[in-house]
Structures are given as C-alpha cells and as structure tokens.
PDB file of C-alpha atoms in Angstrom:
ATOM      1  CA  MET A   1       9.494 -35.135 -75.119  1.00 52.00           C
ATOM      2  CA  ARG A   2       6.523 -33.011 -76.209  1.00 48.00           C
ATOM      3  CA  LYS A   3       4.112 -35.378 -74.423  1.00 49.00           C
ATOM      4  CA  ASN A   4       6.057 -34.987 -71.171  1.00 49.00           C
ATOM      5  CA  ARG A   5       5.944 -31.226 -71.470  1.00 49.00           C
ATOM      6  CA  ARG A   6       2.188 -31.268 -72.024  1.00 49.00           C
ATOM      7  CA  ARG A   7       1.733 -33.551 -68.982  1.00 49.00           C
ATOM      8  CA  ARG A   8       3.823 -31.281 -66.748  1.00 47.00           C
ATOM      9  CA  SER A   9       1.855 -28.278 -67.957  1.00 50.00           C
ATOM     10  CA  ARG A  10      -1.460 -29.975 -67.135  1.00 50.00           C
ATOM     11  CA  PHE A  11      -0.197 -30.960 -63.660  1.00 50.00           C
ATOM     12  CA  ALA A  12       0.916 -27.388 -62.963  1.00 47.00           C
ATOM     13  CA  TRP A  13      -2.474 -26.018 -63.949  1.00 46.00           C
ATOM     14  CA  ARG A  14      -4.228 -28.567 -61.740  1.00 51.00           C
ATOM     15  CA  ARG A  15      -2.061 -27.648 -58.749  1.00 54.00           C
ATOM     16  CA  ALA A  16      -2.745 -23.973 -59.336  1.00 45.00           C
ATOM     17  CA  LEU A  17      -6.474 -24.574 -59.568  1.00 45.00           C
ATOM     18  CA  ARG A  18      -6.464 -26.662 -56.370  1.00 53.00           C
ATOM     19  CA  ALA A  19      -4.509 -23.946 -54.542  1.00 48.00           C
ATOM     20  CA  LEU A  20      -6.896 -21.292 -55.794  1.00 46.00           C
ATOM     21  CA  ALA A  21      -9.884 -23.357 -54.724  1.00 48.00           C
ATOM     22  CA  GLY A  22      -8.339 -23.878 -51.263  1.00 47.00           C
ATOM     23  CA  ALA A  23      -7.661 -20.175 -50.865  1.00 45.00           C
ATOM     24  CA  ALA A  24     -11.203 -19.367 -51.897  1.00 45.00           C
ATOM     25  CA  ALA A  25     -12.562 -21.886 -49.398  1.00 44.00           C
ATOM     26  CA  LEU A  26     -10.352 -20.462 -46.640  1.00 47.00           C
ATOM     27  CA  ALA A  27     -11.445 -16.934 -47.446  1.00 44.00           C
ATOM     28  CA  GLY A  28     -15.040 -18.022 -47.399  1.00 49.00           C
ATOM     29  CA  ALA A  29     -14.559 -19.751 -44.044  1.00 44.00           C
ATOM     30  CA  THR A  30     -12.853 -16.662 -42.628  1.00 49.00           C
ATOM     31  CA  VAL A  31     -15.703 -14.454 -43.758  1.00 45.00           C
ATOM     32  CA  ALA A  32     -18.199 -16.907 -42.324  1.00 46.00           C
ATOM     33  CA  ALA A  33     -16.311 -17.069 -39.009  1.00 46.00           C
ATOM     34  CA  GLY A  34     -16.180 -13.283 -38.861  1.00 48.00           C
ATOM     35  CA  ARG A  35     -19.899 -13.064 -39.470  1.00 52.00           C
ATOM     36  CA  LEU A  36     -20.515 -15.747 -36.844  1.00 49.00           C
ATOM     37  CA  LEU A  37     -18.368 -13.892 -34.297  1.00 57.00           C
ATOM     38  CA  GLY A  38     -20.143 -10.641 -35.079  1.00 57.00           C
ATOM     39  CA  TRP A  39     -23.465 -12.374 -34.609  1.00 50.00           C
ATOM     40  CA  ALA A  40     -22.311 -13.875 -31.290  1.00 56.00           C
ATOM     41  CA  LYS A  41     -21.077 -10.503 -30.011  1.00 60.00           C
ATOM     42  CA  ALA A  42     -24.371  -8.855 -30.842  1.00 64.00           C
ATOM     43  CA  HIS A  43     -26.579 -11.657 -29.536  1.00 72.00           C
ATOM     44  CA  PRO A  44     -28.291 -10.889 -26.191  1.00 80.00           C
ATOM     45  CA  TYR A  45     -27.371 -14.369 -24.936  1.00 85.00           C
ATOM     46  CA  PHE A  46     -23.735 -13.242 -24.597  1.00 86.00           C
ATOM     47  CA  ALA A  47     -24.468  -9.866 -22.994  1.00 91.00           C
ATOM     48  CA  VAL A  48     -22.819  -9.384 -19.592  1.00 94.00           C
ATOM     49  CA  ARG A  49     -25.614  -9.700 -17.054  1.00 94.00           C
ATOM     50  CA  GLU A  50     -23.579 -10.096 -13.872  1.00 95.00           C
ATOM     51  CA  ILE A  51     -20.292  -8.542 -12.727  1.00 96.00           C
ATOM     52  CA  ASP A  52     -19.095  -9.964  -9.428  1.00 96.00           C
ATOM     53  CA  VAL A  53     -16.738  -7.501  -7.676  1.00 96.00           C
ATOM     54  CA  ALA A  54     -14.887  -8.905  -4.666  1.00 92.00           C
ATOM     55  CA  ALA A  55     -12.858  -6.472  -2.558  1.00 88.00           C
ATOM     56  CA  HIS A  56     -12.153  -6.170   1.140  1.00 84.00           C
ATOM     57  CA  GLY A  57     -11.147  -2.551   1.539  1.00 87.00           C
ATOM     58  CA  ARG A  58     -12.571   0.944   1.672  1.00 90.00           C
ATOM     59  CA  LEU A  59     -13.506   1.194  -2.030  1.00 93.00           C
ATOM     60  CA  ASP A  60     -17.041   0.394  -3.130  1.00 92.00           C
ATOM     61  CA  GLY A  61     -17.937  -1.871  -6.019  1.00 92.00           C
ATOM     62  CA  GLU A  62     -19.154   0.966  -8.242  1.00 93.00           C
ATOM     63  CA  THR A  63     -15.782   2.713  -8.051  1.00 94.00           C
ATOM     64  CA  LEU A  64     -13.879  -0.473  -8.856  1.00 96.00           C
ATOM     65  CA  LEU A  65     -16.239  -1.252 -11.732  1.00 96.00           C
ATOM     66  CA  ALA A  66     -15.704   2.219 -13.191  1.00 96.00           C
ATOM     67  CA  TRP A  67     -11.927   1.847 -12.886  1.00 97.00           C
ATOM     68  CA  SER A  68     -12.049  -1.498 -14.707  1.00 97.00           C
ATOM     69  CA  GLY A  69     -13.798   0.028 -17.732  1.00 97.00           C
ATOM     70  CA  LEU A  70     -16.381  -2.787 -17.792  1.00 97.00           C
ATOM     71  CA  ALA A  71     -20.153  -2.412 -17.675  1.00 95.00           C
ATOM     72  CA  PRO A  72     -23.251  -4.621 -17.654  1.00 95.00           C
ATOM     73  CA  GLY A  73     -24.780  -5.074 -21.085  1.00 93.00           C
ATOM     74  CA  MET A  74     -21.504  -5.218 -23.003  1.00 93.00           C
ATOM     75  CA  SER A  75     -20.719  -8.403 -24.894  1.00 92.00           C
ATOM     76  CA  VAL A  76     -18.758 -10.934 -22.899  1.00 91.00           C
ATOM     77  CA  TRP A  77     -16.590 -11.368 -26.012  1.00 90.00           C
ATOM     78  CA  ASP A  78     -15.517  -7.730 -25.721  1.00 92.00           C
ATOM     79  CA  VAL A  79     -14.150  -8.255 -22.210  1.00 95.00           C
ATOM     80  CA  ARG A  80     -10.347  -8.144 -22.404  1.00 95.00           C
ATOM     81  CA  GLU A  81      -9.218  -9.464 -19.040  1.00 97.00           C
ATOM     82  CA  ARG A  82      -5.610  -8.237 -19.180  1.00 97.00           C
ATOM     83  CA  ASP A  83      -6.672  -4.768 -20.337  1.00 98.00           C
ATOM     84  CA  ALA A  84      -9.178  -4.470 -17.487  1.00 98.00           C
ATOM     85  CA  GLU A  85      -6.537  -5.586 -14.978  1.00 98.00           C
ATOM     86  CA  ALA A  86      -4.105  -2.999 -16.326  1.00 98.00           C
ATOM     87  CA  ARG A  87      -6.717  -0.261 -15.937  1.00 98.00           C
ATOM     88  CA  LEU A  88      -7.274  -1.250 -12.307  1.00 98.00           C
ATOM     89  CA  LEU A  89      -3.554  -1.449 -11.526  1.00 98.00           C
ATOM     90  CA  ALA A  90      -3.040   2.003 -13.035  1.00 97.00           C
ATOM     91  CA  HIS A  91      -4.512   3.287  -9.756  1.00 96.00           C
ATOM     92  CA  PRO A  92      -1.766   3.073  -7.099  1.00 95.00           C
ATOM     93  CA  ARG A  93      -4.408   2.254  -4.522  1.00 97.00           C
ATOM     94  CA  ILE A  94      -4.793  -1.203  -6.107  1.00 97.00           C
ATOM     95  CA  ARG A  95      -2.063  -3.683  -5.160  1.00 96.00           C
ATOM     96  CA  GLU A  96      -3.332  -6.704  -7.108  1.00 96.00           C
ATOM     97  CA  ALA A  97      -6.168  -7.270  -9.586  1.00 97.00           C
ATOM     98  CA  SER A  98      -7.571 -10.182 -11.559  1.00 97.00           C
ATOM     99  CA  VAL A  99     -10.436 -10.220 -14.061  1.00 97.00           C
ATOM    100  CA  GLY A 100     -12.071 -13.312 -15.554  1.00 96.00           C
ATOM    101  CA  ARG A 101     -15.118 -14.027 -17.691  1.00 93.00           C
ATOM    102  CA  ARG A 102     -17.517 -16.934 -17.518  1.00 92.00           C
ATOM    103  CA  LEU A 103     -19.762 -17.748 -20.439  1.00 88.00           C
ATOM    104  CA  PRO A 104     -22.353 -16.868 -21.299  1.00 89.00           C
ATOM    105  CA  GLY A 105     -22.578 -13.540 -19.428  1.00 91.00           C
ATOM    106  CA  GLN A 106     -20.634 -13.264 -16.166  1.00 95.00           C
ATOM    107  CA  VAL A 107     -17.464 -11.321 -15.256  1.00 97.00           C
ATOM    108  CA  VAL A 108     -15.533 -11.755 -12.004  1.00 97.00           C
ATOM    109  CA  ILE A 109     -13.296  -8.973 -10.634  1.00 97.00           C
ATOM    110  CA  ARG A 110     -10.991  -9.592  -7.670  1.00 97.00           C
ATOM    111  CA  VAL A 111      -8.887  -6.778  -6.200  1.00 97.00           C
ATOM    112  CA  GLU A 112      -6.573  -6.286  -3.247  1.00 96.00           C
ATOM    113  CA  GLU A 113      -6.348  -2.709  -2.027  1.00 96.00           C
ATOM    114  CA  ARG A 114      -3.478  -0.997  -0.312  1.00 96.00           C
ATOM    115  CA  GLU A 115      -4.552  -0.140   3.221  1.00 94.00           C
ATOM    116  CA  PRO A 116      -4.162   3.522   4.204  1.00 96.00           C
ATOM    117  CA  VAL A 117      -2.279   3.950   7.477  1.00 97.00           C
ATOM    118  CA  ALA A 118      -1.545   7.700   7.449  1.00 97.00           C
ATOM    119  CA  LEU A 119      -1.992  10.946   5.522  1.00 96.00           C
ATOM    120  CA  LEU A 120       0.815  12.766   3.752  1.00 94.00           C
ATOM    121  CA  PHE A 121       0.830  16.435   4.710  1.00 83.00           C
ATOM    122  CA  ALA A 122       0.968  18.116   1.287  1.00 81.00           C
ATOM    123  CA  ALA A 123      -0.917  20.669  -0.808  1.00 82.00           C
ATOM    124  CA  GLN A 124      -3.770  18.189  -0.810  1.00 84.00           C
ATOM    125  CA  PRO A 125      -4.003  15.213   1.559  1.00 86.00           C
ATOM    126  CA  LEU A 126      -2.717  11.937   0.158  1.00 93.00           C
ATOM    127  CA  TRP A 127      -3.101   8.520   1.697  1.00 96.00           C
ATOM    128  CA  VAL A 128       0.068   6.695   2.708  1.00 96.00           C
ATOM    129  CA  ALA A 129      -0.171   2.903   2.514  1.00 96.00           C
ATOM    130  CA  ALA A 130       1.723   0.427   4.671  1.00 92.00           C
ATOM    131  CA  ASP A 131       4.299  -0.027   1.881  1.00 92.00           C
ATOM    132  CA  GLY A 132       4.812   3.752   1.511  1.00 92.00           C
ATOM    133  CA  GLU A 133       2.773   4.126  -1.693  1.00 93.00           C
ATOM    134  CA  VAL A 134       0.721   7.335  -1.847  1.00 94.00           C
ATOM    135  CA  PHE A 135      -2.655   7.965  -3.513  1.00 94.00           C
ATOM    136  CA  PRO A 136      -5.522  10.468  -3.204  1.00 93.00           C
ATOM    137  CA  PRO A 137      -8.635   9.781  -1.140  1.00 94.00           C
ATOM    138  CA  CYS A 138     -11.804   9.083  -3.079  1.00 91.00           C
ATOM    139  CA  GLU A 139     -14.531  11.696  -3.162  1.00 87.00           C
ATOM    140  CA  GLY A 140     -16.378  11.763   0.141  1.00 86.00           C
ATOM    141  CA  GLU A 141     -13.932   9.400   1.843  1.00 90.00           C
ATOM    142  CA  THR A 142     -13.314  10.354   5.464  1.00 90.00           C
ATOM    143  CA  THR A 143      -9.738  10.847   6.640  1.00 90.00           C
ATOM    144  CA  ASP A 144     -10.537  11.372  10.317  1.00 92.00           C
ATOM    145  CA  GLY A 145      -8.456   9.549  12.895  1.00 92.00           C
ATOM    146  CA  PHE A 146      -5.351   9.019  10.763  1.00 96.00           C
ATOM    147  CA  PRO A 147      -1.917  10.420  11.696  1.00 96.00           C
ATOM    148  CA  TYR A 148      -0.157  12.859   9.389  1.00 95.00           C
ATOM    149  CA  VAL A 149       3.280  12.317   7.872  1.00 96.00           C
ATOM    150  CA  SER A 150       5.079  15.659   7.656  1.00 93.00           C
ATOM    151  CA  GLY A 151       8.471  16.816   6.473  1.00 88.00           C
ATOM    152  CA  VAL A 152       8.207  14.949   3.161  1.00 87.00           C
ATOM    153  CA  GLY A 153       7.353  16.857  -0.012  1.00 70.00           C
ATOM    154  CA  GLY A 154       4.233  16.111  -1.983  1.00 58.00           C
ATOM    155  CA  ALA A 155       6.293  14.613  -4.832  1.00 51.00           C
ATOM    156  CA  ALA A 156       7.412  11.786  -2.591  1.00 48.00           C
ATOM    157  CA  ARG A 157       7.241   8.885  -5.006  1.00 57.00           C
ATOM    158  CA  SER A 158      10.918   8.162  -5.589  1.00 59.00           C
ATOM    159  CA  GLY A 159      14.365   8.291  -4.085  1.00 81.00           C
ATOM    160  CA  ALA A 160      15.158   9.183  -0.494  1.00 85.00           C
ATOM    161  CA  ALA A 161      11.748  10.781   0.118  1.00 86.00           C
ATOM    162  CA  ALA A 162       9.966   7.554  -0.827  1.00 88.00           C
ATOM    163  CA  GLU A 163      12.188   5.570   1.532  1.00 91.00           C
ATOM    164  CA  ARG A 164      11.408   7.979   4.373  1.00 91.00           C
ATOM    165  CA  LEU A 165       7.710   7.486   3.690  1.00 92.00           C
ATOM    166  CA  ARG A 166       8.086   3.700   3.810  1.00 93.00           C
ATOM    167  CA  ARG A 167       9.883   3.896   7.153  1.00 94.00           C
ATOM    168  CA  ALA A 168       7.238   6.216   8.586  1.00 96.00           C
ATOM    169  CA  ALA A 169       4.462   3.885   7.413  1.00 96.00           C
ATOM    170  CA  ARG A 170       6.165   0.834   8.927  1.00 96.00           C
ATOM    171  CA  LEU A 171       6.486   2.667  12.241  1.00 97.00           C
ATOM    172  CA  VAL A 172       2.771   3.543  12.241  1.00 97.00           C
ATOM    173  CA  VAL A 173       1.864  -0.096  11.567  1.00 96.00           C
ATOM    174  CA  SER A 174       4.103  -1.283  14.428  1.00 96.00           C
ATOM    175  CA  TRP A 175       2.652   1.342  16.784  1.00 96.00           C
ATOM    176  CA  ARG A 176      -0.865   0.060  16.096  1.00 94.00           C
ATOM    177  CA  GLU A 177       0.061  -3.226  17.752  1.00 93.00           C
ATOM    178  CA  HIS A 178       0.171  -1.430  21.116  1.00 94.00           C
ATOM    179  CA  ALA A 179      -3.472  -0.560  21.724  1.00 87.00           C
ATOM    180  CA  ARG A 180      -2.855   0.896  25.196  1.00 89.00           C
ATOM    181  CA  TRP A 181      -0.446   3.547  23.962  1.00 92.00           C
ATOM    182  CA  PRO A 182      -1.621   7.048  23.012  1.00 91.00           C
ATOM    183  CA  ALA A 183      -2.548   7.390  19.349  1.00 94.00           C
ATOM    184  CA  ILE A 184      -0.128   9.045  16.935  1.00 97.00           C
ATOM    185  CA  SER A 185      -1.052  12.486  15.650  1.00 96.00           C
ATOM    186  CA  GLU A 186       2.006  13.120  13.453  1.00 96.00           C
ATOM    187  CA  VAL A 187       5.083  11.299  12.161  1.00 97.00           C
ATOM    188  CA  ARG A 188       8.047  13.332  10.963  1.00 96.00           C
ATOM    189  CA  PRO A 189      10.727  11.260   9.191  1.00 95.00           C
ATOM    190  CA  ALA A 190      14.107  12.966   8.812  1.00 92.00           C
ATOM    191  CA  ALA A 191      17.432  11.957   7.326  1.00 87.00           C
ATOM    192  CA  ASP A 192      18.690  10.273  10.506  1.00 91.00           C
ATOM    193  CA  GLU A 193      15.661   9.736  12.778  1.00 94.00           C
ATOM    194  CA  ILE A 194      11.870   9.594  12.954  1.00 96.00           C
ATOM    195  CA  THR A 195       9.964  11.771  15.421  1.00 97.00           C
ATOM    196  CA  VAL A 196       6.480  10.824  16.584  1.00 97.00           C
ATOM    197  CA  PHE A 197       3.980  13.236  18.165  1.00 97.00           C
ATOM    198  CA  LEU A 198       1.078  11.856  20.180  1.00 94.00           C
ATOM    199  CA  VAL A 199      -2.595  12.724  20.563  1.00 92.00           C
ATOM    200  CA  GLY A 200      -3.521  14.386  23.850  1.00 87.00           C
ATOM    201  CA  THR A 201       0.020  15.001  25.081  1.00 86.00           C
ATOM    202  CA  PRO A 202       2.823  17.373  24.048  1.00 87.00           C
ATOM    203  CA  MET A 203       5.333  14.546  24.359  1.00 91.00           C
ATOM    204  CA  ALA A 204       7.475  13.557  21.360  1.00 96.00           C
ATOM    205  CA  VAL A 205       9.252  10.239  20.760  1.00 97.00           C
ATOM    206  CA  ARG A 206      12.407   9.969  18.664  1.00 97.00           C
ATOM    207  CA  PHE A 207      13.172   6.671  16.927  1.00 97.00           C
ATOM    208  CA  PRO A 208      16.156   5.550  14.868  1.00 95.00           C
ATOM    209  CA  LEU A 209      15.505   5.255  11.147  1.00 90.00           C
ATOM    210  CA  GLU A 210      14.979   1.514  11.350  1.00 89.00           C
ATOM    211  CA  ALA A 211      12.749   1.320  14.424  1.00 91.00           C
ATOM    212  CA  GLY A 212      12.538  -2.279  15.557  1.00 92.00           C
ATOM    213  CA  ALA A 213      11.002  -4.441  18.268  1.00 93.00           C
ATOM    214  CA  GLU A 214      13.800  -3.616  20.716  1.00 94.00           C
ATOM    215  CA  ASP A 215      13.076   0.112  20.373  1.00 95.00           C
ATOM    216  CA  PHE A 216       9.377  -0.444  21.016  1.00 96.00           C
ATOM    217  CA  ALA A 217      10.200  -2.612  24.039  1.00 94.00           C
ATOM    218  CA  ARG A 218      12.269   0.207  25.551  1.00 94.00           C
ATOM    219  CA  LEU A 219       9.485   2.685  24.875  1.00 95.00           C
ATOM    220  CA  GLY A 220       6.975   0.369  26.534  1.00 94.00           C
ATOM    221  CA  THR A 221       9.160   0.243  29.649  1.00 93.00           C
ATOM    222  CA  VAL A 222       9.383   4.046  29.821  1.00 92.00           C
ATOM    223  CA  LEU A 223       5.645   4.552  29.318  1.00 91.00           C
ATOM    224  CA  GLU A 224       4.898   2.010  32.025  1.00 91.00           C
ATOM    225  CA  ILE A 225       7.189   3.788  34.502  1.00 92.00           C
ATOM    226  CA  TRP A 226       5.736   7.207  33.692  1.00 90.00           C
ATOM    227  CA  ARG A 227       2.112   6.139  33.436  1.00 89.00           C
ATOM    228  CA  GLY A 228      -0.116   8.973  34.601  1.00 87.00           C
ATOM    229  CA  ARG A 229       2.770  11.450  34.466  1.00 88.00           C
ATOM    230  CA  GLU A 230       3.311  11.577  30.699  1.00 86.00           C
ATOM    231  CA  ALA A 231       2.652  15.329  30.721  1.00 86.00           C
ATOM    232  CA  GLN A 232       5.966  15.807  32.537  1.00 90.00           C
ATOM    233  CA  LEU A 233       7.897  14.386  29.587  1.00 91.00           C
ATOM    234  CA  ALA A 234       8.939  16.545  26.663  1.00 93.00           C
ATOM    235  CA  VAL A 235      10.941  13.982  24.680  1.00 94.00           C
ATOM    236  CA  ILE A 236      11.670  10.269  24.837  1.00 95.00           C
ATOM    237  CA  ASP A 237      14.757   9.721  22.711  1.00 96.00           C
ATOM    238  CA  LEU A 238      15.269   6.112  21.576  1.00 96.00           C
ATOM    239  CA  SER A 239      17.783   6.924  18.859  1.00 92.00           C
ATOM    240  CA  LEU A 240      20.757   5.718  20.943  1.00 88.00           C
ATOM    241  CA  PRO A 241      21.208   1.919  20.875  1.00 88.00           C
ATOM    242  CA  GLY A 242      20.118   0.282  24.114  1.00 87.00           C
ATOM    243  CA  GLU A 243      18.998   3.459  25.885  1.00 89.00           C
ATOM    244  CA  ALA A 244      15.997   5.695  26.352  1.00 92.00           C
ATOM    245  CA  VAL A 245      16.955   9.317  27.022  1.00 92.00           C
ATOM    246  CA  LEU A 246      14.302  11.516  28.626  1.00 93.00           C
ATOM    247  CA  ARG A 247      13.967  15.292  28.627  1.00 92.00           C
ATOM    248  CA  LEU A 248      11.515  16.749  31.104  1.00 91.00           C
ATOM    249  CA  ARG A 249       9.005  19.423  30.226  1.00 87.00           C
ATOM    250  CA  GLY A 250       9.986  22.927  31.296  1.00 80.00           C
ATOM    251  CA  ALA A 251      13.689  22.115  31.375  1.00 72.00           C
ATOM    252  CA  LYS A 252      15.818  24.957  30.069  1.00 66.00           C
ATOM    253  CA  ARG A 253      18.120  24.556  27.082  1.00 60.00           C
ATOM    254  CA  GLY A 254      21.220  22.756  28.240  1.00 55.00           C
ATOM    255  CA  ALA A 255      19.409  21.158  31.197  1.00 50.00           C
ATOM    256  CA  PRO A 256      20.319  17.549  32.045  1.00 53.00           C
ATOM    257  CA  ARG A 257      18.869  14.688  30.047  1.00 55.00           C
ATOM    258  CA  PHE A 258      18.295  11.432  31.868  1.00 55.00           C
ATOM    259  CA  PRO A 259      19.400   8.142  30.249  1.00 60.00           C
ATOM    260  CA  LEU A 260      17.433   5.049  31.250  1.00 58.00           C
ATOM    261  CA  PRO A 261      18.719   1.545  30.575  1.00 53.00           C
ATOM    262  CA  ALA A 262      16.447  -0.709  28.580  1.00 45.00           C
ATOM    263  CA  ALA A 263      16.874  -3.648  30.965  1.00 47.00           C
ATOM    264  CA  ALA A 264      14.251  -4.610  33.517  1.00 44.00           C
ATOM    265  CA  ARG A 265      14.190  -6.950  36.455  1.00 39.00           C
ATOM    266  CA  PRO A 266      14.181 -10.686  35.682  1.00 36.00           C
ATOM    267  CA  ASP A 267      10.509 -10.830  36.670  1.00 42.00           C
ATOM    268  CA  GLY A 268       9.727  -8.136  34.098  1.00 45.00           C
ATOM    269  CA  THR A 269       9.007  -5.279  36.512  1.00 47.00           C
ATOM    270  CA  PRO A 270      10.874  -1.979  36.116  1.00 47.00           C
ATOM    271  CA  ASP A 271      13.776  -1.307  38.464  1.00 48.00           C
ATOM    272  CA  PRO A 272      12.740   1.616  40.724  1.00 42.00           C
ATOM    273  CA  ALA A 273      16.402   2.584  41.061  1.00 42.00           C
ATOM    274  CA  TRP A 274      16.041   4.094  37.591  1.00 42.00           C
ATOM    275  CA  LEU A 275      13.784   6.767  39.065  1.00 40.00           C
ATOM    276  CA  ASP A 276      15.807   8.545  41.769  1.00 34.00           C
ATOM    277  CA  ALA A 277      13.677  11.219  43.361  1.00 30.00           C
ATOM    278  CA  ASP A 278      16.009  14.099  42.601  1.00 33.00           C
ATOM    279  CA  ARG A 279      16.533  12.860  38.977  1.00 37.00           C
ATOM    280  CA  ARG A 280      20.248  13.634  39.236  1.00 30.00           C
ATOM    281  CA  SER A 281      21.364  10.041  39.032  1.00 29.00           C
ATOM    282  CA  VAL A 282      19.322   7.668  36.942  1.00 34.00           C
ATOM    283  CA  GLY A 283      20.054   4.290  35.442  1.00 36.00           C
ATOM    284  CA  ARG A 284      23.583   3.645  34.248  1.00 36.00           C
ATOM    285  CA  GLY A 285      25.185   6.762  35.629  1.00 31.00           C
ATOM    286  CA  SER A 286      24.938  10.437  36.261  1.00 30.00           C
ATOM    287  CA  ALA A 287      22.764  12.608  34.089  1.00 34.00           C
ATOM    288  CA  THR A 288      24.521  14.274  31.216  1.00 34.00           C
TER     289      THR A 288
END
C-alpha cells in the first residue's frame, strides 16, 4: 500500500514537471514569436513602398489615400484591410471599397464612387448622387453645369425628404438620356409631383412622382411639336396619366389649358389635328 502511494506521488510530480516545462517552452516560443514579429514590422523589407489606388470618378488618389488612413513607409503588417475599408466607407461619397496587401510592400485600394448628378440647394451646396445620397464637394471641386434640387431641407438624409431626393435624382438621370432636350437648371420635388425648370427658357415641366418612360415619351412628343416655339409655353403638365396639358405663356389666371393626347400616328409623326390654329379645340376634346 505504501509503495503504491509513493509511486502515485512520483507520477504526479513528473506530470507537474512536464506541464511546467511545456508551459515554459510555450512562453518562450511566444516571446520569441513576438520578438520576431516586432523585428519583421520594423524591418525595411516590409515597409510599404507602393500603394496602388484605382478609382474611376472625380476624386484624386491623394484624397482617397488620406481617407484610407494608409501611407507609404508604414509596415505592411500594420495594414488592417477591414479598418481601412471602413474609413473609406465612412465617407458617403464612397459606394464600395476594398483594400488588400501584397507582401512584401504593396497595398491595393479599389473604390467605387457615387456619381454626382445634381446639387442640393441648402446652406452650403451638397452633391446629390444618382441614388439620392448627399455629400459635400471636395475643396476646389467645380460644381458648374449641374442642376439644383430645391424644396428639400439640408437635413435630407432620412424619411420622406430622402425619398423625394431619390426621385429627383432618378429623374435627372433619365433626362440625361435625351441629349437634344434643353438642360435642367432646377428640380423641385414636392409631395405629389416633381417640377423641372430648364436652362434658357422660362418653361416648366411637371412630372408625376414616379416619372417613367411613358411620361418622357409624351414630353418628347410635345417638344417635337413645339420645336422653335418653346418660349410660348409656360408649363407642360405630365402629371395626368396619358395626357400632356399645356399652359401658354401670358395666359391669365383661369385661362384655358390645352390637353394633348400622348398618341401619335402609326408612322410615329405627330397628328397635326392636335394643334388647331385657334387653340380652342385640341386633342381629345375642348379646352378646359
């Protein structure tokens, strides 16, 4: 009995010593690995010598590099790809971002920008992207030639105001597809319609909230009929389904408005019967 106890005691001590030796070896290896990693981080061989920035927008590489928080000369081991991506995506101008590192000293940054399509009329101009996102212009960035979106407060990042911005932006993008039409100077989204003002003419165009291809087709028909005489038109109202309602410039309040049908001849040419000389009977019926 006593011999068995002594044997068990010796075995327990041996196991404890082996465990202690293993722990000491592991600690030593950890310290060695830490020292090795510290040496690798500090070694010039692993310094970032090249940062490849690929973007196809208005932002320059220096701006994107600054937003990423990365810089040449830092250790490639200190590059945290997900953190750099998060810093880029914190700017609403950036739609997508990816960052990768290639040993021994290269970093690759890929970004997709939101394209500005208009300017939000606010205390300070803000870009409006095609998806309705808003963001400030960069220092020195020109804003010439872009239409303004008015009637939406500067804090237009949520709720109904954000939806109105998205609809206005979609309309601007659709309008761009018609190169022969006058450029837009201002878009004014409201609760039940969107009004567009044009460059070089006092004419306004009213669209339904969800302006679609059929609305643009009707507008194209009207503009073709009135080509060269656009200055006579005060308003083209497309908010009624299937019709284009015109109001002439100089007409007094309560004066007739002239509905035009959206249909055209089978060969695609406008029906001249829409344009009676005295403008008292146009299209589907008498003026109202």
